[in-house]
Coordinates of N, CA and C in Angstrom, one line a residue:
M1 N 7.3 36.4 -61.4 CA 8.1 35.7 -60.3 C 8.8 36.7 -59.4
K2 N 9.3 37.8 -60.0 CA 10.0 38.8 -59.2 C 9.0 39.4 -58.2
R3 N 7.8 39.7 -58.7 CA 6.8 40.3 -57.8 C 6.5 39.3 -56.6
F4 N 6.4 38.0 -56.9 CA 6.1 37.0 -55.9 C 7.2 37.1 -54.8
I5 N 8.5 37.1 -55.3 CA 9.6 37.1 -54.3 C 9.6 38.4 -53.5
Q6 N 9.3 39.6 -54.1 CA 9.2 40.8 -53.4 C 8.1 40.7 -52.3
W7 N 6.9 40.2 -52.7 CA 5.8 40.0 -51.8 C 6.2 39.1 -50.7
W8 N 6.9 38.0 -51.0 CA 7.3 37.0 -50.0 C 8.3 37.6 -49.0
I9 N 9.2 38.4 -49.5 CA 10.2 39.1 -48.6 C 9.5 40.1 -47.7
L10 N 8.6 40.8 -48.3 CA 7.8 41.8 -47.4 C 7.0 41.1 -46.4
S11 N 6.4 40.0 -46.7 CA 5.7 39.2 -45.7 C 6.6 38.6 -44.6
L12 N 7.8 38.3 -45.0 CA 8.8 37.8 -44.0 C 9.2 38.9 -43.1
N13 N 9.4 40.1 -43.6 CA 9.7 41.3 -42.8 C 8.6 41.5 -41.8
L14 N 7.3 41.4 -42.2 CA 6.2 41.6 -41.2 C 6.2 40.5 -40.2
M15 N 6.4 39.3 -40.6 CA 6.4 38.2 -39.7 C 7.5 38.3 -38.7
V16 N 8.7 38.7 -39.1 CA 9.8 38.9 -38.2 C 9.5 39.9 -37.2
S17 N 8.9 41.0 -37.6 CA 8.6 42.1 -36.7 C 7.7 41.6 -35.6
C18 N 6.7 40.7 -35.9 CA 5.8 40.2 -34.9 C 6.4 39.1 -34.1
V19 N 7.0 38.1 -34.7 CA 7.5 37.0 -34.0 C 8.6 37.3 -33.0
V20 N 9.6 38.1 -33.4 CA 10.7 38.4 -32.6 C 10.4 39.5 -31.6
G21 N 9.4 40.3 -31.8 CA 9.1 41.4 -30.9 C 10.1 42.5 -31.1
A22 N 10.5 42.7 -32.3 CA 11.5 43.7 -32.6 C 11.0 45.1 -32.4
S23 N 11.9 46.0 -32.0 CA 11.5 47.4 -31.8 C 11.0 47.9 -33.2
D24 N 10.1 48.9 -33.1 CA 9.6 49.5 -34.3 C 10.6 50.1 -35.1
E25 N 11.6 50.7 -34.5 CA 12.7 51.4 -35.2 C 13.5 50.5 -36.0
L26 N 13.9 49.4 -35.4 CA 14.7 48.4 -36.2 C 13.9 47.8 -37.3
A27 N 12.7 47.5 -37.0 CA 11.8 46.9 -38.1 C 11.6 47.9 -39.2
A28 N 11.5 49.2 -38.9 CA 11.3 50.2 -39.9 C 12.6 50.3 -40.8
L29 N 13.7 50.3 -40.1 CA 15.0 50.4 -40.8 C 15.2 49.2 -41.8
S30 N 14.8 48.0 -41.3 CA 14.8 46.8 -42.1 C 14.0 47.0 -43.4
A31 N 12.7 47.4 -43.2 CA 11.8 47.6 -44.3 C 12.3 48.7 -45.3
Q32 N 12.8 49.7 -44.8 CA 13.4 50.8 -45.6 C 14.6 50.3 -46.4
S33 N 15.4 49.5 -45.8 CA 16.6 49.0 -46.4 C 16.2 48.1 -47.6
Q34 N 15.2 47.2 -47.3 CA 14.7 46.3 -48.3 C 14.2 47.1 -49.5
A35 N 13.4 48.1 -49.2 CA 12.8 48.9 -50.3 C 13.8 49.6 -51.1
A36 N 14.9 50.1 -50.5 CA 15.9 50.8 -51.2 C 16.7 49.8 -52.1
I37 N 16.9 48.6 -51.6 CA 17.6 47.6 -52.5 C 16.7 47.3 -53.7
E38 N 15.4 47.0 -53.5 CA 14.5 46.7 -54.5 C 14.4 47.8 -55.6
Q39 N 14.5 49.1 -55.1 CA 14.4 50.2 -56.0 C 15.8 50.5 -56.7
G40 N 16.8 49.7 -56.3 CA 18.1 49.9 -56.9 C 18.9 51.1 -56.4
N41 N 18.4 51.6 -55.2 CA 19.1 52.8 -54.6 C 20.1 52.2 -53.6
Y42 N 21.3 51.7 -54.1 CA 22.2 51.0 -53.3 C 23.0 51.9 -52.3
I43 N 23.1 53.2 -52.6 CA 23.8 54.1 -51.6 C 22.9 54.2 -50.4
Q44 N 21.6 54.5 -50.7 CA 20.7 54.7 -49.5 C 20.6 53.3 -48.8
A45 N 20.5 52.2 -49.5 CA 20.4 50.9 -48.8 C 21.7 50.7 -47.9
T46 N 22.8 51.0 -48.4 CA 24.1 50.9 -47.6 C 24.0 51.7 -46.4
N47 N 23.5 52.9 -46.5 CA 23.4 53.8 -45.3 C 22.4 53.2 -44.3
L48 N 21.3 52.8 -44.8 CA 20.2 52.2 -43.9 C 20.6 50.9 -43.2
I49 N 21.3 50.1 -44.0 CA 21.8 48.8 -43.4 C 22.9 49.1 -42.3
G50 N 23.7 50.1 -42.6 CA 24.7 50.5 -41.6 C 24.1 51.0 -40.4
L51 N 23.0 51.8 -40.5 CA 22.3 52.4 -39.4 C 21.6 51.3 -38.6
L52 N 21.0 50.3 -39.3 CA 20.4 49.2 -38.7 C 21.4 48.4 -37.9
E53 N 22.5 48.1 -38.5 CA 23.6 47.4 -37.8 C 24.1 48.1 -36.5
K54 N 24.3 49.4 -36.7 CA 24.7 50.2 -35.5 C 23.7 50.2 -34.4
Q55 N 22.4 50.4 -34.7 CA 21.4 50.4 -33.7 C 21.2 49.0 -33.0
A56 N 21.4 48.0 -33.9 CA 21.3 46.6 -33.3 C 22.4 46.3 -32.4
N57 N 23.6 46.8 -32.8 CA 24.8 46.7 -31.9 C 24.6 47.4 -30.6
T58 N 24.1 48.6 -30.7 CA 23.9 49.4 -29.5 C 22.9 48.8 -28.5
A59 N 21.8 48.1 -29.1 CA 20.8 47.5 -28.3 C 21.3 46.0 -27.9
H60 N 22.4 45.6 -28.4 CA 22.9 44.3 -28.1 C 21.9 43.2 -28.5
N61 N 21.4 43.4 -29.7 CA 20.4 42.6 -30.3 C 21.0 41.7 -31.4
L62 N 21.4 40.5 -31.0 CA 22.1 39.6 -32.0 C 21.2 39.3 -33.2
Y63 N 19.9 39.1 -32.9 CA 19.0 38.8 -34.0 C 19.1 39.9 -35.1
W64 N 18.9 41.1 -34.7 CA 18.9 42.2 -35.7 C 20.3 42.5 -36.3
Q65 N 21.4 42.2 -35.5 CA 22.7 42.2 -36.1 C 22.9 41.2 -37.2
T66 N 22.3 40.0 -37.0 CA 22.4 39.0 -38.0 C 21.5 39.3 -39.2
W67 N 20.4 39.9 -38.9 CA 19.5 40.4 -40.0 C 20.2 41.4 -40.8
A68 N 20.8 42.4 -40.2 CA 21.6 43.4 -41.0 C 22.7 42.8 -41.8
Q69 N 23.3 41.7 -41.3 CA 24.4 41.0 -42.0 C 23.8 40.4 -43.3
A70 N 22.6 39.7 -43.1 CA 21.9 39.1 -44.2 C 21.5 40.1 -45.3
M71 N 21.0 41.3 -44.8 CA 20.7 42.3 -45.7 C 21.9 42.9 -46.5
G72 N 23.0 43.0 -45.8 CA 24.3 43.4 -46.4 C 24.7 42.4 -47.5
G73 N 24.5 41.1 -47.2 CA 24.8 40.1 -48.2 C 23.9 40.2 -49.4
Y74 N 22.6 40.5 -49.2 CA 21.7 40.6 -50.3 C 22.0 41.9 -51.1
L75 N 22.4 42.9 -50.5 CA 22.8 44.1 -51.2 C 24.1 43.8 -52.0
A76 N 25.1 43.1 -51.5 CA 26.3 42.8 -52.2 C 25.9 41.9 -53.4
L77 N 24.9 41.0 -53.2 CA 24.5 40.1 -54.3 C 23.9 41.0 -55.4
Q78 N 23.1 41.9 -55.1 CA 22.4 42.8 -56.1 C 23.5 43.6 -56.9
Q79 N 24.6 43.9 -56.2 CA 25.7 44.6 -56.9 C 26.7 43.7 -57.5
R80 N 26.4 42.4 -57.5 CA 27.2 41.4 -58.2 C 28.6 41.3 -57.5
Q81 N 28.7 41.6 -56.2 CA 29.9 41.4 -55.4 C 29.8 40.1 -54.7
F82 N 30.0 39.0 -55.5 CA 29.7 37.7 -55.1 C 30.6 37.2 -53.9
E83 N 31.8 37.7 -53.8 CA 32.7 37.2 -52.7 C 32.2 37.8 -51.4
H84 N 31.9 39.1 -51.4 CA 31.3 39.8 -50.2 C 30.0 39.2 -49.8
A85 N 29.1 39.0 -50.8 CA 27.8 38.4 -50.6 C 28.0 37.0 -49.9
T86 N 28.9 36.2 -50.4 CA 29.1 34.9 -49.8 C 29.5 35.0 -48.3
Q87 N 30.4 35.9 -48.1 CA 30.9 36.0 -46.7 C 29.8 36.5 -45.7
Y88 N 29.0 37.5 -46.1 CA 27.9 38.0 -45.3 C 26.9 36.9 -45.1
L89 N 26.5 36.3 -46.2 CA 25.4 35.3 -46.1 C 25.7 34.0 -45.4
D90 N 26.9 33.6 -45.6 CA 27.4 32.4 -44.9 C 27.5 32.6 -43.4
S91 N 28.0 33.8 -43.0 CA 28.1 34.1 -41.6 C 26.7 34.3 -41.0
A92 N 25.8 35.0 -41.7 CA 24.4 35.2 -41.2 C 23.7 33.8 -41.0
L93 N 23.9 33.0 -42.0 CA 23.2 31.7 -42.0 C 23.7 30.8 -40.8
A94 N 25.0 30.9 -40.6 CA 25.6 30.1 -39.4 C 25.0 30.6 -38.1
T95 N 24.9 31.9 -37.9 CA 24.4 32.5 -36.7 C 22.9 32.1 -36.5
A96 N 22.2 32.3 -37.6 CA 20.7 32.0 -37.6 C 20.5 30.5 -37.3
T97 N 21.3 29.7 -37.8 CA 21.2 28.2 -37.6 C 21.5 27.9 -36.1
V98 N 22.5 28.4 -35.6 CA 22.9 28.2 -34.2 C 21.8 28.6 -33.2
H99 N 21.1 29.7 -33.5 CA 20.1 30.3 -32.7 C 18.7 29.8 -33.1
N100 N 18.6 29.0 -34.1 CA 17.3 28.5 -34.6 C 16.3 29.5 -34.9
W101 N 16.7 30.5 -35.7 CA 15.7 31.5 -36.2 C 15.2 31.2 -37.6
P102 N 14.1 30.4 -37.7 CA 13.7 29.9 -39.0 C 13.5 30.9 -40.1
E103 N 12.9 32.0 -39.7 CA 12.6 33.0 -40.8 C 13.9 33.6 -41.3
L104 N 14.9 33.7 -40.5 CA 16.2 34.2 -41.0 C 17.0 33.2 -41.7
I105 N 16.8 31.9 -41.3 CA 17.4 30.8 -42.1 C 16.8 30.7 -43.5
V106 N 15.5 30.9 -43.6 CA 14.8 30.8 -44.9 C 15.3 32.0 -45.8
R107 N 15.3 33.2 -45.2 CA 15.6 34.3 -46.1 C 17.1 34.2 -46.5
T108 N 18.0 33.9 -45.6 CA 19.4 33.8 -46.0 C 19.6 32.7 -47.0
S109 N 18.9 31.6 -46.8 CA 19.0 30.5 -47.8 C 18.5 30.9 -49.2
L110 N 17.5 31.6 -49.2 CA 16.9 32.1 -50.5 C 18.0 33.0 -51.1
Y111 N 18.6 33.9 -50.4 CA 19.6 34.8 -51.0 C 20.8 34.0 -51.4
R112 N 21.2 32.9 -50.7 CA 22.3 32.1 -51.1 C 22.0 31.4 -52.4
G113 N 20.8 30.9 -52.5 CA 20.4 30.3 -53.8 C 20.4 31.3 -55.0
Q114 N 20.0 32.5 -54.7 CA 20.1 33.5 -55.8 C 21.6 33.8 -56.1
L115 N 22.4 33.8 -55.1 CA 23.8 34.0 -55.3 C 24.4 32.9 -56.2
R116 N 24.1 31.7 -55.8 CA 24.6 30.6 -56.6 C 24.2 30.7 -58.1
Q117 N 22.9 31.0 -58.3 CA 22.3 31.1 -59.6 C 23.1 32.2 -60.4
Q118 N 23.2 33.4 -59.8 CA 23.8 34.5 -60.5 C 25.3 34.3 -60.8
A119 N 26.0 33.5 -59.9 CA 27.4 33.3 -60.0 C 27.6 32.1 -61.0
G120 N 26.5 31.5 -61.5 CA 26.6 30.3 -62.4 C 27.1 29.0 -61.7
Q121 N 26.8 29.0 -60.4 CA 27.1 27.8 -59.6 C 25.9 26.9 -59.4
W122 N 25.4 26.4 -60.5 CA 24.1 25.7 -60.4 C 24.1 24.5 -59.6
L123 N 25.2 23.7 -59.5 CA 25.2 22.5 -58.8 C 25.3 22.7 -57.3
Q124 N 25.8 23.8 -56.9 CA 25.9 24.1 -55.4 C 24.6 24.6 -54.9

């Protein structure tokens, strides 16, 4: 199951790069961040997500700013920082919903489901 989720997330990364027309650099930072999280290298992931967010801010690219926020939420989730994860993911989902970015809505919703599961909030 974990392999399927990793494959699914990677395919979402590739789809986002194509659909949104993202710059190669932002897409590469996103993929590197995801890989660092999956490998458990949270310090490197934190640095990469920070760099992604900084470059997205510089480019005034709200999509990638929101993407970085979702990645930050996923990173917080992996570190069992549930309060931070909730804040990041709720904010990213709200922005993605307002702008109707389906791939970001799906990814953020998946992370929120994992958050609820890990936090023992099955009914939510």
